[in-house]
């Protein structure tokens, strides 16, 4: 699937931008399916947050989502009493984290022979699809995602996570495309995002591992924009520093990402994402 030139670029840069990878009709179907999931979501499910309980309850909503299909909202979407202050279809930040296993439309989009072939070309022997996210990046209010390495969130020993990020709509600088640091995947893992304790109520923390700063966003910095027309697959090495800007435009920027880890690598218990025993990780 990948030619020697692309494999060289992967080793050199830590990312690939594969335009025309996904069929436009399939991208549109995935956007429609994500919108239908949001439309069917009863905001009352999470509007029980009181101010004092909000952090704990939202931690639990997040930490128990590894085997669920759940909606996550922009930070400012709720008032102090836990009521949505804008319509939910405009307040949604993302859907996660197991729609690739639980939703037939997402499953079909994700488990394709061509994506399996890309994973094999990148060296996966036993790829496991650990997480999926539908990212909305709403017009005008979609926020930035700070510079990070995906291996901080999906840690394996040895490191193995790779992100497959699909532009379902055109992603350009103005609507908050990805930016990445070419070659930055050869740097160290800076931190890990950990569960503090055994239960979903215990919350999370960041554990520093290396003081090397991550690159700062900005025109003069080390990050370059990865503009991607709809249908593009962007592949991101798990150690690659990347960032996405806010969406200041009036164009939405739907994206879908799925993360893959190597089945033979150790996946520590204190990773934030856990799957219930009845929903074990699967490959392509
Ligand atoms: Fe990421």
mmCIF file of C-alpha atoms and ligand atoms in Angstrom:
data_model
loop_
_atom_site.group_PDB
_atom_site.id
_atom_site.type_symbol
_atom_site.label_atom_id
_atom_site.label_comp_id
_atom_site.label_asym_id
_atom_site.label_seq_id
_atom_site.Cartn_x
_atom_site.Cartn_y
_atom_site.Cartn_z
ATOM 1 C CA UNK A 1 0.000 0.000 0.000
ATOM 2 C CA UNK A 2 2.748 2.473 0.959
ATOM 3 C CA UNK A 3 5.611 2.954 -1.502
ATOM 4 C CA UNK A 4 9.287 3.231 -0.482
ATOM 5 C CA UNK A 5 9.116 7.015 -0.803
ATOM 6 C CA UNK A 6 6.214 7.173 1.646
ATOM 7 C CA UNK A 7 7.952 4.808 4.064
ATOM 8 C CA UNK A 8 11.065 7.039 3.927
ATOM 9 C CA UNK A 9 8.888 10.075 4.648
ATOM 10 C CA UNK A 10 7.304 8.254 7.591
ATOM 11 C CA UNK A 11 10.724 7.471 9.082
ATOM 12 C CA UNK A 12 11.970 11.002 8.454
ATOM 13 C CA UNK A 13 8.899 13.052 9.434
ATOM 14 C CA UNK A 14 6.782 10.876 11.720
ATOM 15 C CA UNK A 15 3.661 11.567 9.690
ATOM 16 C CA UNK A 16 2.080 10.890 6.312
ATOM 17 C CA UNK A 17 -0.593 12.883 4.481
ATOM 18 C CA UNK A 18 -2.398 10.543 2.086
ATOM 19 C CA UNK A 19 -4.843 12.557 -0.012
ATOM 20 C CA UNK A 20 -7.776 10.803 -1.651
ATOM 21 C CA UNK A 21 -7.585 7.864 0.752
ATOM 22 C CA UNK A 22 -11.261 7.711 1.746
ATOM 23 C CA UNK A 23 -14.259 7.920 -0.565
ATOM 24 C CA UNK A 24 -16.079 11.289 -0.282
ATOM 25 C CA UNK A 25 -19.438 9.495 0.010
ATOM 26 C CA UNK A 26 -18.116 7.415 2.918
ATOM 27 C CA UNK A 27 -16.845 10.593 4.610
ATOM 28 C CA UNK A 28 -20.254 12.235 4.221
ATOM 29 C CA UNK A 29 -21.951 9.117 5.599
ATOM 30 C CA UNK A 30 -19.706 9.207 8.665
ATOM 31 C CA UNK A 31 -20.477 12.887 9.300
ATOM 32 C CA UNK A 32 -24.197 12.140 8.997
ATOM 33 C CA UNK A 33 -23.894 9.195 11.376
ATOM 34 C CA UNK A 34 -22.028 11.303 13.946
ATOM 35 C CA UNK A 35 -24.695 13.991 13.704
ATOM 36 C CA UNK A 36 -27.403 11.356 14.189
ATOM 37 C CA UNK A 37 -25.672 10.084 17.350
ATOM 38 C CA UNK A 38 -25.646 13.630 18.725
ATOM 39 C CA UNK A 39 -29.290 14.162 17.727
ATOM 40 C CA UNK A 40 -30.276 10.989 19.605
ATOM 41 C CA UNK A 41 -28.264 11.917 22.680
ATOM 42 C CA UNK A 42 -30.350 13.050 25.643
ATOM 43 C CA UNK A 43 -28.471 15.963 27.176
ATOM 44 C CA UNK A 44 -30.307 15.275 30.443
ATOM 45 C CA UNK A 45 -28.003 12.261 30.805
ATOM 46 C CA UNK A 46 -25.206 14.563 31.850
ATOM 47 C CA UNK A 47 -27.102 17.661 32.916
ATOM 48 C CA UNK A 48 -27.199 16.256 36.432
ATOM 49 C CA UNK A 49 -23.780 17.851 36.988
ATOM 50 C CA UNK A 50 -23.911 20.282 39.875
ATOM 51 C CA UNK A 51 -21.106 22.834 40.129
ATOM 52 C CA UNK A 52 -19.328 21.077 42.966
ATOM 53 C CA UNK A 53 -19.695 17.666 41.371
ATOM 54 C CA UNK A 54 -18.799 18.710 37.851
ATOM 55 C CA UNK A 55 -15.134 17.717 37.833
ATOM 56 C CA UNK A 56 -15.728 14.344 39.423
ATOM 57 C CA UNK A 57 -18.764 13.538 37.295
ATOM 58 C CA UNK A 58 -17.129 14.602 34.036
ATOM 59 C CA UNK A 59 -14.042 12.554 34.953
ATOM 60 C CA UNK A 60 -16.249 9.493 35.385
ATOM 61 C CA UNK A 61 -18.111 10.206 32.140
ATOM 62 C CA UNK A 62 -14.746 10.316 30.357
ATOM 63 C CA UNK A 63 -12.926 7.513 32.179
ATOM 64 C CA UNK A 64 -15.718 4.995 31.702
ATOM 65 C CA UNK A 65 -16.102 5.778 27.978
ATOM 66 C CA UNK A 66 -13.483 3.318 26.675
ATOM 67 C CA UNK A 67 -16.166 0.792 25.794
ATOM 68 C CA UNK A 68 -18.986 3.231 25.013
ATOM 69 C CA UNK A 69 -20.188 5.707 22.401
ATOM 70 C CA UNK A 70 -20.453 8.979 24.314
ATOM 71 C CA UNK A 71 -20.864 12.653 23.509
ATOM 72 C CA UNK A 72 -18.446 15.219 24.958
ATOM 73 C CA UNK A 73 -19.224 18.895 24.889
ATOM 74 C CA UNK A 74 -17.255 22.121 24.615
ATOM 75 C CA UNK A 75 -16.188 23.389 28.037
ATOM 76 C CA UNK A 76 -18.442 26.437 27.942
ATOM 77 C CA UNK A 77 -21.500 24.549 26.769
ATOM 78 C CA UNK A 78 -23.048 24.309 30.265
ATOM 79 C CA UNK A 79 -24.123 26.889 32.811
ATOM 80 C CA UNK A 80 -23.435 26.583 36.544
ATOM 81 C CA UNK A 81 -26.520 24.449 37.012
ATOM 82 C CA UNK A 82 -25.420 21.954 34.382
ATOM 83 C CA UNK A 83 -27.811 23.106 31.675
ATOM 84 C CA UNK A 84 -26.723 23.307 28.046
ATOM 85 C CA UNK A 85 -26.567 26.974 27.061
ATOM 86 C CA UNK A 86 -26.419 26.365 23.298
ATOM 87 C CA UNK A 87 -28.138 23.718 21.171
ATOM 88 C CA UNK A 88 -26.366 20.391 21.632
ATOM 89 C CA UNK A 89 -25.578 20.046 17.919
ATOM 90 C CA UNK A 90 -23.526 23.228 18.159
ATOM 91 C CA UNK A 91 -22.022 22.466 21.577
ATOM 92 C CA UNK A 92 -20.618 19.028 20.797
ATOM 93 C CA UNK A 93 -16.829 18.681 20.893
ATOM 94 C CA UNK A 94 -16.439 14.994 20.100
ATOM 95 C CA UNK A 95 -17.884 11.491 20.280
ATOM 96 C CA UNK A 96 -15.766 8.679 21.752
ATOM 97 C CA UNK A 97 -14.317 6.170 22.249
ATOM 98 C CA UNK A 98 -15.572 2.800 20.944
ATOM 99 C CA UNK A 99 -17.816 3.621 17.991
ATOM 100 C CA UNK A 100 -15.470 1.636 15.734
ATOM 101 C CA UNK A 101 -16.595 -1.487 17.618
ATOM 102 C CA UNK A 102 -20.160 -0.587 18.556
ATOM 103 C CA UNK A 103 -21.559 1.325 15.585
ATOM 104 C CA UNK A 104 -21.889 -0.465 12.225
ATOM 105 C CA UNK A 105 -21.246 2.667 10.126
ATOM 106 C CA UNK A 106 -18.052 3.488 12.021
ATOM 107 C CA UNK A 107 -17.008 -0.156 12.030
ATOM 108 C CA UNK A 108 -17.361 -0.321 8.233
ATOM 109 C CA UNK A 109 -15.423 2.915 7.677
ATOM 110 C CA UNK A 110 -12.625 1.787 9.995
ATOM 111 C CA UNK A 111 -12.111 -1.874 9.187
ATOM 112 C CA UNK A 112 -11.046 -1.701 5.566
ATOM 113 C CA UNK A 113 -8.414 -3.787 3.788
ATOM 114 C CA UNK A 114 -6.566 -0.629 2.706
ATOM 115 C CA UNK A 115 -6.267 0.724 6.250
ATOM 116 C CA UNK A 116 -5.174 -2.709 7.463
ATOM 117 C CA UNK A 117 -2.537 -2.694 4.704
ATOM 118 C CA UNK A 118 -1.221 0.717 5.790
ATOM 119 C CA UNK A 119 -0.939 -0.536 9.381
ATOM 120 C CA UNK A 120 0.938 -3.626 8.198
ATOM 121 C CA UNK A 121 3.278 -1.474 6.092
ATOM 122 C CA UNK A 122 4.049 0.623 9.179
ATOM 123 C CA UNK A 123 5.173 -2.512 10.990
ATOM 124 C CA UNK A 124 2.124 -3.643 12.925
ATOM 125 C CA UNK A 125 2.025 -7.429 13.356
ATOM 126 C CA UNK A 126 -1.043 -7.604 15.590
ATOM 127 C CA UNK A 127 -2.762 -4.203 15.341
ATOM 128 C CA UNK A 128 -5.482 -3.529 17.919
ATOM 129 C CA UNK A 129 -7.958 -0.684 17.425
ATOM 130 C CA UNK A 130 -7.955 0.901 20.836
ATOM 131 C CA UNK A 131 -9.882 4.155 20.439
ATOM 132 C CA UNK A 132 -12.007 6.144 18.005
ATOM 133 C CA UNK A 133 -13.032 9.786 18.100
ATOM 134 C CA UNK A 134 -15.379 11.866 15.975
ATOM 135 C CA UNK A 135 -14.120 15.409 16.272
ATOM 136 C CA UNK A 136 -16.465 18.252 15.365
ATOM 137 C CA UNK A 137 -14.337 21.442 15.631
ATOM 138 C CA UNK A 138 -17.399 23.639 15.402
ATOM 139 C CA UNK A 139 -17.465 26.805 13.270
ATOM 140 C CA UNK A 140 -16.256 29.827 15.280
ATOM 141 C CA UNK A 141 -16.286 28.063 18.676
ATOM 142 C CA UNK A 142 -14.221 24.906 18.054
ATOM 143 C CA UNK A 143 -11.268 25.207 20.427
ATOM 144 C CA UNK A 144 -7.598 24.407 19.947
ATOM 145 C CA UNK A 145 -6.123 21.086 21.039
ATOM 146 C CA UNK A 146 -2.836 21.853 22.766
ATOM 147 C CA UNK A 147 0.445 20.437 21.507
ATOM 148 C CA UNK A 148 0.777 16.821 22.656
ATOM 149 C CA UNK A 149 2.058 13.337 21.837
ATOM 150 C CA UNK A 150 -0.594 10.619 21.535
ATOM 151 C CA UNK A 151 1.670 8.142 23.359
ATOM 152 C CA UNK A 152 1.105 10.237 26.498
ATOM 153 C CA UNK A 153 -2.526 9.128 26.437
ATOM 154 C CA UNK A 154 -2.195 5.617 25.006
ATOM 155 C CA UNK A 155 1.049 4.355 26.452
ATOM 156 C CA UNK A 156 2.504 0.973 25.602
ATOM 157 C CA UNK A 157 5.877 -0.574 26.358
ATOM 158 C CA UNK A 158 7.511 -0.485 23.892
ATOM 159 C CA UNK A 159 5.760 2.585 22.434
ATOM 160 C CA UNK A 160 3.512 1.544 19.561
ATOM 161 C CA UNK A 161 0.508 3.813 19.186
ATOM 162 C CA UNK A 162 -0.200 5.302 15.766
ATOM 163 C CA UNK A 163 -3.056 7.677 14.994
ATOM 164 C CA UNK A 164 -5.085 7.453 11.785
ATOM 165 C CA UNK A 165 -6.803 10.817 11.321
ATOM 166 C CA UNK A 166 -9.327 11.263 8.531
ATOM 167 C CA UNK A 167 -10.391 14.662 7.227
ATOM 168 C CA UNK A 168 -14.118 14.157 6.648
ATOM 169 C CA UNK A 169 -14.337 17.769 5.467
ATOM 170 C CA UNK A 170 -11.580 20.034 4.128
ATOM 171 C CA UNK A 171 -9.204 20.920 6.962
ATOM 172 C CA UNK A 172 -7.279 24.150 6.370
ATOM 173 C CA UNK A 173 -5.439 26.600 8.608
ATOM 174 C CA UNK A 174 -8.529 28.789 8.962
ATOM 175 C CA UNK A 175 -10.760 26.034 10.316
ATOM 176 C CA UNK A 176 -8.187 24.427 12.576
ATOM 177 C CA UNK A 177 -6.218 21.803 10.647
ATOM 178 C CA UNK A 178 -3.540 19.664 12.279
ATOM 179 C CA UNK A 179 -0.012 21.018 12.709
ATOM 180 C CA UNK A 180 2.949 18.721 13.399
ATOM 181 C CA UNK A 181 6.695 18.912 14.032
ATOM 182 C CA UNK A 182 8.516 17.100 11.201
ATOM 183 C CA UNK A 183 10.976 14.647 12.753
ATOM 184 C CA UNK A 184 9.669 15.345 16.249
ATOM 185 C CA UNK A 185 8.817 11.667 16.740
ATOM 186 C CA UNK A 186 12.523 11.035 17.384
ATOM 187 C CA UNK A 187 12.307 13.112 20.574
ATOM 188 C CA UNK A 188 11.417 11.733 24.008
ATOM 189 C CA UNK A 189 7.958 11.163 25.456
ATOM 190 C CA UNK A 190 7.426 14.243 27.652
ATOM 191 C CA UNK A 191 4.694 13.020 29.973
ATOM 192 C CA UNK A 192 2.053 10.398 30.622
ATOM 193 C CA UNK A 193 -1.627 10.875 31.378
ATOM 194 C CA UNK A 194 -2.466 8.446 34.173
ATOM 195 C CA UNK A 195 -5.332 7.224 36.273
ATOM 196 C CA UNK A 196 -4.735 8.179 39.887
ATOM 197 C CA UNK A 197 -6.490 5.136 41.338
ATOM 198 C CA UNK A 198 -8.367 1.993 40.384
ATOM 199 C CA UNK A 199 -11.865 3.458 39.975
ATOM 200 C CA UNK A 200 -13.317 5.893 37.468
ATOM 201 C CA UNK A 201 -14.028 8.298 40.337
ATOM 202 C CA UNK A 202 -10.353 8.615 41.239
ATOM 203 C CA UNK A 203 -9.511 10.958 38.368
ATOM 204 C CA UNK A 204 -6.319 11.485 36.412
ATOM 205 C CA UNK A 205 -3.017 13.325 36.475
ATOM 206 C CA UNK A 206 -0.051 14.031 34.215
ATOM 207 C CA UNK A 207 3.274 12.462 35.147
ATOM 208 C CA UNK A 208 6.306 14.350 33.786
ATOM 209 C CA UNK A 209 8.878 12.119 32.082
ATOM 210 C CA UNK A 210 11.187 14.493 30.202
ATOM 211 C CA UNK A 211 11.627 18.261 30.494
ATOM 212 C CA UNK A 212 12.287 18.890 26.787
ATOM 213 C CA UNK A 213 9.628 21.462 25.865
ATOM 214 C CA UNK A 214 7.046 20.637 23.226
ATOM 215 C CA UNK A 215 7.062 23.038 20.276
ATOM 216 C CA UNK A 216 4.935 26.143 20.627
ATOM 217 C CA UNK A 217 2.262 26.917 18.045
ATOM 218 C CA UNK A 218 3.055 29.971 15.949
ATOM 219 C CA UNK A 219 4.151 30.982 12.482
ATOM 220 C CA UNK A 220 7.869 30.979 13.378
ATOM 221 C CA UNK A 221 7.767 27.703 15.281
ATOM 222 C CA UNK A 222 8.673 24.124 14.441
ATOM 223 C CA UNK A 223 5.111 23.037 13.665
ATOM 224 C CA UNK A 224 3.941 22.930 10.057
ATOM 225 C CA UNK A 225 0.281 22.903 8.955
ATOM 226 C CA UNK A 226 -1.040 19.636 7.515
ATOM 227 C CA UNK A 227 -3.835 20.980 5.358
ATOM 228 C CA UNK A 228 -5.990 18.099 4.194
ATOM 229 C CA UNK A 229 -8.855 18.003 1.709
ATOM 230 C CA UNK A 230 -11.837 15.813 2.632
ATOM 231 C CA UNK A 231 -10.935 12.150 2.230
ATOM 232 C CA UNK A 232 -7.318 12.623 3.306
ATOM 233 C CA UNK A 233 -5.795 10.199 5.796
ATOM 234 C CA UNK A 234 -3.146 11.737 8.053
ATOM 235 C CA UNK A 235 -1.058 9.120 9.857
ATOM 236 C CA UNK A 236 0.653 10.294 13.046
ATOM 237 C CA UNK A 237 3.448 8.529 14.922
ATOM 238 C CA UNK A 238 2.587 8.248 18.623
ATOM 239 C CA UNK A 239 5.613 10.291 19.688
ATOM 240 C CA UNK A 240 5.053 13.069 17.142
ATOM 241 C CA UNK A 241 4.231 16.452 18.717
ATOM 242 C CA UNK A 242 1.100 17.837 17.067
ATOM 243 C CA UNK A 243 -1.449 20.546 17.659
ATOM 244 C CA UNK A 244 -4.634 21.860 16.115
ATOM 245 C CA UNK A 245 -5.775 25.435 16.179
ATOM 246 C CA UNK A 246 -9.153 26.900 17.006
ATOM 247 C CA UNK A 247 -11.753 27.132 14.280
ATOM 248 C CA UNK A 248 -12.316 30.850 13.737
ATOM 249 C CA UNK A 249 -14.035 30.306 10.406
ATOM 250 C CA UNK A 250 -17.655 29.667 9.570
ATOM 251 C CA UNK A 251 -16.775 26.241 8.103
ATOM 252 C CA UNK A 252 -17.026 23.092 10.173
ATOM 253 C CA UNK A 253 -14.073 20.730 10.294
ATOM 254 C CA UNK A 254 -15.336 17.236 11.008
ATOM 255 C CA UNK A 255 -12.611 14.652 11.469
ATOM 256 C CA UNK A 256 -12.462 11.031 12.559
ATOM 257 C CA UNK A 257 -9.508 9.411 14.236
ATOM 258 C CA UNK A 258 -8.736 5.876 15.257
ATOM 259 C CA UNK A 259 -5.703 4.819 17.260
ATOM 260 C CA UNK A 260 -3.933 1.507 16.902
ATOM 261 C CA UNK A 261 -1.537 -0.222 19.299
ATOM 262 C CA UNK A 262 0.569 -3.354 18.889
ATOM 263 C CA UNK A 263 -1.056 -6.384 20.473
ATOM 264 C CA UNK A 264 2.229 -7.760 21.793
ATOM 265 C CA UNK A 265 3.187 -4.549 23.619
ATOM 266 C CA UNK A 266 2.412 -4.079 27.313
ATOM 267 C CA UNK A 267 -0.602 -1.796 27.883
ATOM 268 C CA UNK A 268 -0.412 -0.699 31.552
ATOM 269 C CA UNK A 269 -3.521 -0.706 33.717
ATOM 270 C CA UNK A 270 -3.092 2.943 34.604
ATOM 271 C CA UNK A 271 -3.740 4.126 31.045
ATOM 272 C CA UNK A 272 -6.901 6.232 31.134
ATOM 273 C CA UNK A 273 -8.690 4.074 28.550
ATOM 274 C CA UNK A 274 -10.045 0.760 29.763
ATOM 275 C CA UNK A 275 -12.287 -1.692 28.011
ATOM 276 C CA UNK A 276 -14.812 -3.862 29.796
ATOM 277 C CA UNK A 277 -13.964 -7.584 29.663
ATOM 278 C CA UNK A 278 -16.958 -8.247 27.410
ATOM 279 C CA UNK A 279 -15.565 -5.862 24.773
ATOM 280 C CA UNK A 280 -11.952 -6.870 24.208
ATOM 281 C CA UNK A 281 -9.813 -4.944 21.721
ATOM 282 C CA UNK A 282 -9.952 -6.221 18.152
ATOM 283 C CA UNK A 283 -7.899 -5.707 15.032
ATOM 284 C CA UNK A 284 -8.983 -4.969 11.493
HETATM 285 FE FE1 LIG B 1 -3.482 13.705 19.104
#
